[in-house]
């Protein structure tokens, strides 16, 4: 009767938890409302899923982790836990189009978006901890993001750790003919996909390859030509920036890496004017060194944590006395 109708109407009008009719809650690609997930909203209004590893006491430094193409920041949990145990406050997000963040899967209109979003997240965390030194750890494409982010704020970072960073194109995949064809195709069929990242080249540890293949938060489709073009543009930008890189960095690269040529790391190490730079080559190491054979993965964590803690500036009040 009318009393039922009026009571229903009353519920719908007064129930404030009901979202406004036009504003359905934004959900992650996996269907989870962002109101239930740690996230930031980038300058284009896209929601980026975030992870934080906060030490119990006063943190000694901030560490931003930039993941690579087609993956997400979840697989950096073990590394982040180790850094957290050293009283470092670690934070990361899934880049646009990756993992639990919004955006067209493994595609980007402009590589600069990854750098802009990283700076937004870094600035947010610096505003919460204004006196802490800031480090960046980047892997593969995340290494390119880290390099270009540090180049935009050359004095802001206490150090940058690069694990098999994308600095140069792989010469086999970037023959002049293939580059020419990619540029041509980009104008005609930008959404055409090239081959996908072959997971067997990620690690010599079969369990790690299996975990990567089974992880549904990874993107396993083909690489769009337009995305490849953005990666090429980033490589060209880095080539121009290397002669002005003067911030401290640590490079870790496997010499059996088939996805990001080690030559890029050698060129960066040999040609950057930085006076505080170190390169460690892992003989036989594959691309995802932090997930390579156990002894390599262990060594990477040790190198990285040692280098970062050695690069935390002694504060005048505490350690120097
Ligand atoms: O643990 C993990 C899981 C994911 C992986 C990271 C992968 C990653 O980020 N890569 C590797 C592939 C590389 C291809 O590069 C190009 C391709 C076409 C092109 F036209 C120009 C370029 Cl430069 C870009 C960087 N690591």
GROMACS .gro file of C-alpha atoms and ligand atoms in nm:
model
  347
    1UNK     CA    1   0.000   0.000   0.000
    2UNK     CA    2   0.094   0.368   0.008
    3UNK     CA    3   0.262   0.336   0.352
    4UNK     CA    4   0.507   0.077   0.208
    5UNK     CA    5   0.579   0.305  -0.090
    6UNK     CA    6   0.626   0.610   0.131
    7UNK     CA    7   0.857   0.415   0.368
    8UNK     CA    8   1.067   0.298   0.066
    9UNK     CA    9   1.085   0.658  -0.060
   10UNK     CA   10   1.194   0.774   0.287
   11UNK     CA   11   1.479   0.519   0.290
   12UNK     CA   12   1.606   0.620  -0.049
   13UNK     CA   13   1.590   0.993   0.027
   14UNK     CA   14   1.744   0.982   0.376
   15UNK     CA   15   1.995   0.697   0.338
   16UNK     CA   16   2.316   0.897   0.296
   17UNK     CA   17   2.535   0.587   0.245
   18UNK     CA   18   2.362   0.534  -0.089
   19UNK     CA   19   2.590   0.691  -0.354
   20UNK     CA   20   2.441   0.979  -0.551
   21UNK     CA   21   2.266   0.825  -0.857
   22UNK     CA   22   2.523   0.967  -1.105
   23UNK     CA   23   2.837   0.888  -0.900
   24UNK     CA   24   2.874   0.509  -0.889
   25UNK     CA   25   3.182   0.430  -0.670
   26UNK     CA   26   3.499   0.404  -0.882
   27UNK     CA   27   3.617   0.043  -0.886
   28UNK     CA   28   3.957  -0.109  -0.965
   29UNK     CA   29   3.990  -0.323  -1.280
   30UNK     CA   30   3.934  -0.618  -1.044
   31UNK     CA   31   3.602  -0.466  -0.928
   32UNK     CA   32   3.710  -0.344  -0.584
   33UNK     CA   33   3.577   0.003  -0.484
   34UNK     CA   34   3.871   0.245  -0.449
   35UNK     CA   35   3.708   0.362  -0.124
   36UNK     CA   36   3.827   0.023   0.012
   37UNK     CA   37   4.182   0.050  -0.131
   38UNK     CA   38   4.479   0.275  -0.050
   39UNK     CA   39   4.502   0.501  -0.356
   40UNK     CA   40   4.588   0.841  -0.497
   41UNK     CA   41   4.407   1.017  -0.782
   42UNK     CA   42   4.644   1.142  -1.053
   43UNK     CA   43   4.622   1.468  -1.249
   44UNK     CA   44   4.401   1.299  -1.511
   45UNK     CA   45   4.156   1.179  -1.244
   46UNK     CA   46   4.276   0.816  -1.265
   47UNK     CA   47   4.289   0.618  -0.940
   48UNK     CA   48   4.630   0.459  -0.869
   49UNK     CA   49   4.646   0.170  -0.621
   50UNK     CA   50   4.912   0.231  -0.353
   51UNK     CA   51   5.108   0.015  -0.109
   52UNK     CA   52   5.282   0.135   0.209
   53UNK     CA   53   5.532  -0.043   0.433
   54UNK     CA   54   5.561   0.173   0.746
   55UNK     CA   55   5.818   0.094   1.020
   56UNK     CA   56   5.701   0.101   1.384
   57UNK     CA   57   5.923   0.384   1.506
   58UNK     CA   58   6.043   0.707   1.347
   59UNK     CA   59   6.142   0.630   0.985
   60UNK     CA   60   6.497   0.720   0.876
   61UNK     CA   61   6.419   0.769   0.506
   62UNK     CA   62   6.151   0.739   0.238
   63UNK     CA   63   6.190   0.482  -0.041
   64UNK     CA   64   5.971   0.495  -0.354
   65UNK     CA   65   5.961   0.175  -0.562
   66UNK     CA   66   5.885   0.200  -0.937
   67UNK     CA   67   5.779  -0.134  -1.093
   68UNK     CA   68   5.830  -0.238  -1.455
   69UNK     CA   69   5.611  -0.279  -1.764
   70UNK     CA   70   5.328  -0.530  -1.739
   71UNK     CA   71   5.376  -0.599  -1.367
   72UNK     CA   72   5.264  -0.419  -1.047
   73UNK     CA   73   5.409  -0.326  -0.706
   74UNK     CA   74   5.296  -0.641  -0.521
   75UNK     CA   75   5.603  -0.850  -0.615
   76UNK     CA   76   5.824  -0.593  -0.432
   77UNK     CA   77   5.675  -0.688  -0.094
   78UNK     CA   78   5.975  -0.896   0.017
   79UNK     CA   79   6.219  -0.617  -0.077
   80UNK     CA   80   5.999  -0.357   0.094
   81UNK     CA   81   5.973  -0.567   0.411
   82UNK     CA   82   6.355  -0.582   0.432
   83UNK     CA   83   6.376  -0.204   0.394
   84UNK     CA   84   6.097  -0.156   0.652
   85UNK     CA   85   6.298  -0.368   0.899
   86UNK     CA   86   6.574  -0.108   0.860
   87UNK     CA   87   6.327   0.165   0.966
   88UNK     CA   88   6.272   0.290   0.614
   89UNK     CA   89   5.924   0.397   0.504
   90UNK     CA   90   5.858   0.230   0.169
   91UNK     CA   91   5.579   0.332  -0.068
   92UNK     CA   92   5.473   0.242  -0.421
   93UNK     CA   93   5.181   0.251  -0.660
   94UNK     CA   94   5.070   0.057  -0.966
   95UNK     CA   95   5.147   0.281  -1.266
   96UNK     CA   96   4.858   0.390  -1.489
   97UNK     CA   97   4.729   0.089  -1.688
   98UNK     CA   98   4.890  -0.163  -1.452
   99UNK     CA   99   4.772  -0.396  -1.174
  100UNK     CA  100   4.495  -0.248  -0.959
  101UNK     CA  101   4.520   0.103  -1.105
  102UNK     CA  102   4.292   0.251  -1.367
  103UNK     CA  103   4.395   0.307  -1.726
  104UNK     CA  104   4.422   0.119  -2.054
  105UNK     CA  105   4.628  -0.198  -1.991
  106UNK     CA  106   5.003  -0.145  -2.047
  107UNK     CA  107   4.953   0.162  -2.259
  108UNK     CA  108   5.028   0.530  -2.203
  109UNK     CA  109   4.962   0.841  -2.407
  110UNK     CA  110   5.287   0.997  -2.289
  111UNK     CA  111   5.567   0.835  -2.084
  112UNK     CA  112   5.582   1.161  -1.886
  113UNK     CA  113   5.257   1.059  -1.712
  114UNK     CA  114   5.447   0.786  -1.521
  115UNK     CA  115   5.701   1.047  -1.405
  116UNK     CA  116   5.436   1.308  -1.317
  117UNK     CA  117   5.242   1.051  -1.108
  118UNK     CA  118   5.561   0.934  -0.933
  119UNK     CA  119   5.646   1.294  -0.840
  120UNK     CA  120   5.289   1.345  -0.714
  121UNK     CA  121   5.319   1.042  -0.483
  122UNK     CA  122   5.674   1.138  -0.372
  123UNK     CA  123   5.561   1.496  -0.297
  124UNK     CA  124   5.265   1.364  -0.096
  125UNK     CA  125   5.493   1.147   0.120
  126UNK     CA  126   5.752   1.427   0.155
  127UNK     CA  127   5.476   1.659   0.282
  128UNK     CA  128   5.403   1.402   0.554
  129UNK     CA  129   5.773   1.350   0.640
  130UNK     CA  130   5.942   1.676   0.535
  131UNK     CA  131   6.283   1.605   0.695
  132UNK     CA  132   6.346   1.258   0.556
  133UNK     CA  133   6.587   1.183   0.270
  134UNK     CA  134   6.418   1.022  -0.031
  135UNK     CA  135   6.541   0.724  -0.236
  136UNK     CA  136   6.397   0.565  -0.548
  137UNK     CA  137   6.430   0.197  -0.641
  138UNK     CA  138   6.332   0.114  -1.000
  139UNK     CA  139   6.329  -0.202  -1.209
  140UNK     CA  140   6.332  -0.218  -1.593
  141UNK     CA  141   6.080   0.035  -1.725
  142UNK     CA  142   6.053   0.145  -1.362
  143UNK     CA  143   6.425   0.217  -1.387
  144UNK     CA  144   6.360   0.452  -1.678
  145UNK     CA  145   6.083   0.619  -1.474
  146UNK     CA  146   6.326   0.650  -1.179
  147UNK     CA  147   6.604   0.802  -1.392
  148UNK     CA  148   6.377   1.057  -1.558
  149UNK     CA  149   6.210   1.140  -1.222
  150UNK     CA  150   6.550   1.202  -1.059
  151UNK     CA  151   6.655   1.411  -1.363
  152UNK     CA  152   6.354   1.637  -1.310
  153UNK     CA  153   6.449   1.694  -0.942
  154UNK     CA  154   6.831   1.650  -0.950
  155UNK     CA  155   6.886   1.768  -0.592
  156UNK     CA  156   6.591   1.592  -0.431
  157UNK     CA  157   6.707   1.235  -0.403
  158UNK     CA  158   6.967   1.090  -0.165
  159UNK     CA  159   7.011   0.801  -0.410
  160UNK     CA  160   6.861   0.596  -0.692
  161UNK     CA  161   6.890   0.215  -0.710
  162UNK     CA  162   6.837   0.067  -1.056
  163UNK     CA  163   6.775  -0.306  -1.105
  164UNK     CA  164   6.824  -0.397  -1.473
  165UNK     CA  165   6.692  -0.056  -1.581
  166UNK     CA  166   6.565   0.015  -1.930
  167UNK     CA  167   6.828   0.262  -2.055
  168UNK     CA  168   6.896   0.137  -2.406
  169UNK     CA  169   6.689  -0.065  -2.651
  170UNK     CA  170   6.781  -0.429  -2.697
  171UNK     CA  171   6.984  -0.418  -3.024
  172UNK     CA  172   6.816  -0.735  -3.160
  173UNK     CA  173   6.467  -0.588  -3.113
  174UNK     CA  174   6.572  -0.241  -3.219
  175UNK     CA  175   6.742  -0.289  -3.555
  176UNK     CA  176   6.706   0.024  -3.772
  177UNK     CA  177   6.457  -0.164  -3.990
  178UNK     CA  178   6.240  -0.266  -3.691
  179UNK     CA  179   6.252   0.088  -3.549
  180UNK     CA  180   6.153   0.226  -3.890
  181UNK     CA  181   5.867  -0.024  -3.918
  182UNK     CA  182   5.751   0.051  -3.561
  183UNK     CA  183   5.738   0.423  -3.639
  184UNK     CA  184   5.553   0.358  -3.964
  185UNK     CA  185   5.304   0.122  -3.796
  186UNK     CA  186   5.255   0.367  -3.512
  187UNK     CA  187   5.101   0.609  -3.759
  188UNK     CA  188   4.888   0.349  -3.930
  189UNK     CA  189   4.800   0.092  -3.664
  190UNK     CA  190   4.911   0.219  -3.320
  191UNK     CA  191   4.702  -0.040  -3.138
  192UNK     CA  192   4.859  -0.324  -3.332
  193UNK     CA  193   5.039  -0.545  -3.082
  194UNK     CA  194   5.392  -0.676  -3.117
  195UNK     CA  195   5.519  -0.976  -2.924
  196UNK     CA  196   5.464  -0.997  -2.550
  197UNK     CA  197   5.738  -1.007  -2.285
  198UNK     CA  198   5.871  -1.364  -2.287
  199UNK     CA  199   5.854  -1.465  -1.919
  200UNK     CA  200   6.124  -1.734  -1.960
  201UNK     CA  201   6.381  -1.451  -1.986
  202UNK     CA  202   6.273  -1.296  -1.657
  203UNK     CA  203   6.452  -1.537  -1.427
  204UNK     CA  204   6.652  -1.860  -1.412
  205UNK     CA  205   6.428  -1.960  -1.120
  206UNK     CA  206   6.139  -2.155  -1.275
  207UNK     CA  207   5.922  -2.090  -0.969
  208UNK     CA  208   5.954  -1.716  -1.020
  209UNK     CA  209   5.864  -1.750  -1.391
  210UNK     CA  210   5.562  -1.964  -1.296
  211UNK     CA  211   5.454  -1.707  -1.034
  212UNK     CA  212   5.480  -1.428  -1.292
  213UNK     CA  213   5.276  -1.628  -1.546
  214UNK     CA  214   5.011  -1.712  -1.284
  215UNK     CA  215   4.980  -1.359  -1.144
  216UNK     CA  216   4.656  -1.218  -1.289
  217UNK     CA  217   4.759  -0.867  -1.184
  218UNK     CA  218   5.029  -0.887  -1.451
  219UNK     CA  219   4.948  -0.796  -1.813
  220UNK     CA  220   5.023  -1.096  -2.037
  221UNK     CA  221   4.896  -0.954  -2.367
  222UNK     CA  222   5.103  -0.824  -2.657
  223UNK     CA  223   5.286  -0.493  -2.646
  224UNK     CA  224   5.108  -0.223  -2.844
  225UNK     CA  225   5.315  -0.040  -3.106
  226UNK     CA  226   5.213   0.290  -2.944
  227UNK     CA  227   5.349   0.169  -2.608
  228UNK     CA  228   5.674   0.063  -2.774
  229UNK     CA  229   5.702   0.411  -2.921
  230UNK     CA  230   5.667   0.565  -2.575
  231UNK     CA  231   5.943   0.336  -2.447
  232UNK     CA  232   6.164   0.439  -2.740
  233UNK     CA  233   6.096   0.805  -2.664
  234UNK     CA  234   6.195   0.746  -2.300
  235UNK     CA  235   6.518   0.577  -2.416
  236UNK     CA  236   6.596   0.879  -2.636
  237UNK     CA  237   6.526   1.117  -2.345
  238UNK     CA  238   6.762   0.923  -2.117
  239UNK     CA  239   7.034   0.929  -2.380
  240UNK     CA  240   7.014   1.311  -2.373
  241UNK     CA  241   7.002   1.326  -1.992
  242UNK     CA  242   7.296   1.094  -1.910
  243UNK     CA  243   7.564   1.367  -1.953
  244UNK     CA  244   7.389   1.568  -1.678
  245UNK     CA  245   7.329   1.286  -1.425
  246UNK     CA  246   7.515   1.390  -1.109
  247UNK     CA  247   7.301   1.228  -0.837
  248UNK     CA  248   7.418   0.912  -0.651
  249UNK     CA  249   7.312   0.582  -0.807
  250UNK     CA  250   7.364   0.208  -0.780
  251UNK     CA  251   7.324  -0.008  -1.091
  252UNK     CA  252   7.259  -0.384  -1.067
  253UNK     CA  253   7.239  -0.574  -1.396
  254UNK     CA  254   7.269  -0.936  -1.516
  255UNK     CA  255   7.494  -0.991  -1.816
  256UNK     CA  256   7.254  -1.255  -1.957
  257UNK     CA  257   6.964  -1.007  -1.956
  258UNK     CA  258   6.770  -1.044  -2.282
  259UNK     CA  259   6.499  -0.788  -2.206
  260UNK     CA  260   6.701  -0.480  -2.113
  261UNK     CA  261   7.050  -0.476  -2.260
  262UNK     CA  262   7.325  -0.441  -2.000
  263UNK     CA  263   7.499  -0.199  -2.238
  264UNK     CA  264   7.252   0.066  -2.122
  265UNK     CA  265   7.373   0.033  -1.762
  266UNK     CA  266   7.737   0.037  -1.870
  267UNK     CA  267   7.680   0.351  -2.079
  268UNK     CA  268   7.503   0.525  -1.789
  269UNK     CA  269   7.778   0.426  -1.544
  270UNK     CA  270   8.064   0.527  -1.775
  271UNK     CA  271   7.917   0.852  -1.912
  272UNK     CA  272   7.742   1.015  -1.616
  273UNK     CA  273   7.937   1.286  -1.430
  274UNK     CA  274   7.811   1.157  -1.092
  275UNK     CA  275   8.098   1.110  -0.845
  276UNK     CA  276   7.896   0.863  -0.636
  277UNK     CA  277   7.804   0.577  -0.870
  278UNK     CA  278   7.843   0.201  -0.851
  279UNK     CA  279   7.767  -0.081  -1.094
  280UNK     CA  280   7.751  -0.448  -0.997
  281UNK     CA  281   7.727  -0.703  -1.279
  282UNK     CA  282   7.574  -1.044  -1.207
  283UNK     CA  283   7.741  -1.304  -1.428
  284UNK     CA  284   7.470  -1.510  -1.598
  285UNK     CA  285   7.199  -1.302  -1.431
  286UNK     CA  286   6.864  -1.275  -1.608
  287UNK     CA  287   6.637  -0.968  -1.622
  288UNK     CA  288   6.445  -0.969  -1.292
  289UNK     CA  289   6.758  -1.000  -1.075
  290UNK     CA  290   6.558  -0.954  -0.752
  291UNK     CA  291   6.365  -1.266  -0.852
  292UNK     CA  292   6.655  -1.459  -1.010
  293UNK     CA  293   6.822  -1.766  -0.849
  294UNK     CA  294   6.805  -1.744  -0.466
  295UNK     CA  295   7.171  -1.653  -0.418
  296UNK     CA  296   7.138  -1.369  -0.671
  297UNK     CA  297   6.810  -1.242  -0.526
  298UNK     CA  298   6.970  -1.247  -0.179
  299UNK     CA  299   7.275  -1.060  -0.301
  300UNK     CA  300   7.057  -0.797  -0.472
  301UNK     CA  301   6.865  -0.733  -0.149
  302UNK     CA  302   7.190  -0.711   0.048
  303UNK     CA  303   7.356  -0.476  -0.203
  304UNK     CA  304   7.047  -0.255  -0.219
  305UNK     CA  305   6.981  -0.231   0.158
  306UNK     CA  306   7.351  -0.174   0.235
  307UNK     CA  307   7.389   0.097  -0.031
  308UNK     CA  308   7.073   0.280   0.080
  309UNK     CA  309   7.162   0.276   0.452
  310UNK     CA  310   7.516   0.397   0.367
  311UNK     CA  311   7.360   0.684   0.174
  312UNK     CA  312   7.130   0.808   0.449
  313UNK     CA  313   7.289   1.144   0.541
  314UNK     CA  314   7.413   1.154   0.903
  315UNK     CA  315   7.182   1.403   1.079
  316UNK     CA  316   7.367   1.671   1.278
  317UNK     CA  317   7.169   1.593   1.597
  318UNK     CA  318   7.215   1.211   1.620
  319UNK     CA  319   7.485   1.000   1.456
  320UNK     CA  320   7.767   1.253   1.417
  321UNK     CA  321   7.834   1.301   1.791
  322LIG     O1  322   5.987  -0.873  -1.303
  322LIG     C1  323   5.946  -0.830  -1.412
  322LIG     C2  324   5.812  -0.852  -1.467
  322LIG     C3  325   5.801  -0.753  -1.582
  322LIG     C4  326   5.945  -0.719  -1.615
  322LIG     C5  327   5.969  -0.574  -1.654
  322LIG     C6  328   5.948  -0.558  -1.802
  322LIG     C7  329   5.992  -0.421  -1.850
  322LIG     O2  330   5.968  -0.323  -1.783
  322LIG     N1  331   6.066  -0.411  -1.966
  322LIG     C8  332   6.108  -0.530  -2.044
  322LIG     C9  333   6.073  -0.516  -2.190
  322LIG    C10  334   6.127  -0.387  -2.248
  322LIG    C11  335   6.086  -0.380  -2.393
  322LIG     O3  336   6.140  -0.261  -2.446
  322LIG    C12  337   6.089  -0.220  -2.569
  322LIG    C13  338   5.998  -0.295  -2.641
  322LIG    C14  339   5.952  -0.246  -2.764
  322LIG    C15  340   5.997  -0.123  -2.811
  322LIG     F1  341   5.951  -0.075  -2.927
  322LIG    C16  342   6.088  -0.047  -2.738
  322LIG    C17  343   6.133  -0.098  -2.617
  322LIG    CL1  344   6.246  -0.008  -2.520
  322LIG    C18  345   6.073  -0.269  -2.169
  322LIG    C19  346   6.108  -0.281  -2.021
  322LIG     N2  347   6.017  -0.752  -1.494
   0.00000   0.00000   0.00000
